[in-house]
Short mmCIF file of C-alpha atoms in Angstrom, two decimals:
data_model
loop_
_atom_site.label_atom_id
_atom_site.label_comp_id
_atom_site.label_asym_id
_atom_site.label_seq_id
_atom_site.Cartn_x
_atom_site.Cartn_y
_atom_site.Cartn_z
CA GLY A 1 89.57 137.15 55.55
CA TRP A 2 91.98 136.28 59.02
CA CYS A 3 91.22 132.78 60.03
CA PRO A 4 91.33 131.64 64.08
CA LEU A 5 93.54 128.84 64.66
CA SER A 6 91.08 128.04 67.92
CA PRO A 7 88.26 128.18 68.60
CA ALA A 8 86.04 131.46 69.04
CA GLY A 9 85.61 132.16 72.42
CA ALA A 10 88.90 130.43 74.05
CA GLN A 11 90.46 132.38 76.38
CA THR A 12 93.79 131.96 74.65
CA THR A 13 95.78 133.48 72.02
CA GLN A 14 95.32 132.82 68.58
CA LEU A 15 97.90 132.71 65.59
CA LEU A 16 95.93 134.31 62.46
CA VAL A 17 97.15 133.70 58.64
CA ASP A 18 96.02 135.39 55.94
CA PRO A 19 95.41 133.47 53.19
CA PRO A 20 93.76 130.89 55.45
CA TRP A 21 94.62 127.74 54.26
CA MET A 22 97.48 125.43 56.04
CA PRO A 23 99.81 125.01 55.92
CA ALA A 24 101.23 128.59 54.71
CA VAL A 25 102.83 128.95 52.05
CA LEU A 26 106.06 131.45 51.80
CA TRP A 27 105.42 132.48 48.62
CA ASP A 28 101.54 133.48 49.15
CA GLN A 29 102.42 136.23 51.22
CA VAL A 30 102.10 134.98 54.65
CA THR A 31 100.67 137.73 57.20
CA LEU A 32 100.46 136.14 59.94
CA THR A 33 99.15 138.02 62.86
CA CYS A 34 98.95 137.84 67.24
CA HIS A 35 95.31 137.89 69.59
CA GLY A 36 94.36 138.24 72.63
CA MET A 37 93.75 140.05 75.36
CA GLY A 38 96.47 142.19 77.30
CA THR A 39 97.63 144.88 75.67
CA ALA A 40 99.19 144.55 71.62
CA GLY A 41 102.73 146.30 72.30
CA ALA A 42 103.55 142.78 74.37
CA THR A 43 103.13 140.53 71.80
CA THR A 44 106.28 138.13 71.58
CA TRP A 45 107.15 135.81 69.07
CA TYR A 46 108.76 132.41 68.22
CA LYS A 47 109.99 130.68 65.21
CA ASP A 48 111.04 127.19 66.33
CA GLY A 49 110.13 126.87 69.08
CA LYS A 50 112.63 129.64 69.73
CA LEU A 51 112.02 133.69 70.69
CA TRP A 52 112.30 135.43 67.21
CA TRP A 53 111.13 139.77 67.97
CA GLN A 54 109.97 141.00 71.05
CA ASP A 55 109.13 144.44 69.86
CA GLY A 56 105.66 144.24 70.50
CA ARG A 57 104.40 143.94 66.91
CA ASN A 58 101.09 142.12 66.67
CA HIS A 59 101.36 140.86 63.15
CA PHE A 60 104.20 140.64 59.92
CA THR A 61 103.90 139.21 56.38
CA VAL A 62 106.43 136.33 57.00
CA THR A 63 109.57 136.39 55.36
CA GLU A 64 111.15 132.78 55.99
CA SER A 65 109.65 129.68 56.55
CA GLY A 66 109.51 127.53 59.67
CA THR A 67 106.65 127.38 62.61
CA TYR A 68 105.41 130.39 64.24
CA THR A 69 104.16 131.39 67.77
CA CYS A 70 102.81 133.94 69.49
CA ALA A 71 102.78 135.32 73.40
CA ARG A 72 99.98 138.42 74.99
CA ASP A 73 100.88 139.04 78.30
CA GLY A 74 97.51 137.27 80.20
CA THR A 75 96.97 134.42 78.20
CA GLY A 76 100.05 132.52 77.05
CA LEU A 77 100.96 131.24 73.99
CA SER A 78 99.78 130.41 70.76
CA SER A 79 99.35 127.22 68.54
CA PRO A 80 101.80 126.82 66.22
CA VAL A 81 101.95 128.10 63.00
CA THR A 82 104.25 126.14 59.63
CA VAL A 83 104.91 128.54 56.92
CA LEU A 84 106.49 126.33 53.66
CA ASN A 85 108.72 126.83 51.06
CA ASP A 86 107.92 123.75 49.25
CA TRP A 87 107.30 123.45 45.85
CA LEU A 88 104.39 121.01 45.94
CA VAL A 89 102.02 121.54 49.35
CA LEU A 90 98.48 120.28 49.45
CA GLN A 91 96.24 122.74 51.86
CA VAL A 92 93.48 122.85 54.63
CA PRO A 93 91.78 125.61 55.36
CA ALA A 94 92.78 127.41 58.62
CA TRP A 95 89.54 127.18 59.85
CA PRO A 96 88.50 124.42 62.81
CA GLN A 97 86.97 121.32 60.71
CA VAL A 98 84.62 118.98 62.93
CA GLU A 99 83.92 114.99 61.92
CA GLY A 100 81.16 114.93 59.05
CA ASP A 101 82.31 118.53 57.28
CA THR A 102 82.88 118.37 53.48
CA VAL A 103 86.53 119.93 52.77
CA THR A 104 87.70 121.76 50.51
CA LEU A 105 91.59 121.02 49.54
CA ARG A 106 94.15 122.74 47.73
CA CYS A 107 97.31 121.49 45.14
CA ARG A 108 100.01 124.26 45.20
CA CYS A 109 102.47 124.71 43.07
#
């Protein structure tokens, strides 16, 4: 399912990643969804720190590796999500972790 990368209830823009593993890998057919207050049609996407897409779409399937962020009117810029195209990746769950949590790691190749 979808997983927010900032604490629940935060009044910020959240970039949701599916499947919910970090770093995301291109060969997983990663879908990013920008969630925040304001109009969904007011979504702006950035790739590698540069303006990338302004058509207002709030989600898409990633086709290029890079670091993605999004912005929504009224709630600002999301935390970044990096999508890799590496052949060997160690992944952790995308949801927030706190000290003492048991964490499942995935080694993917």
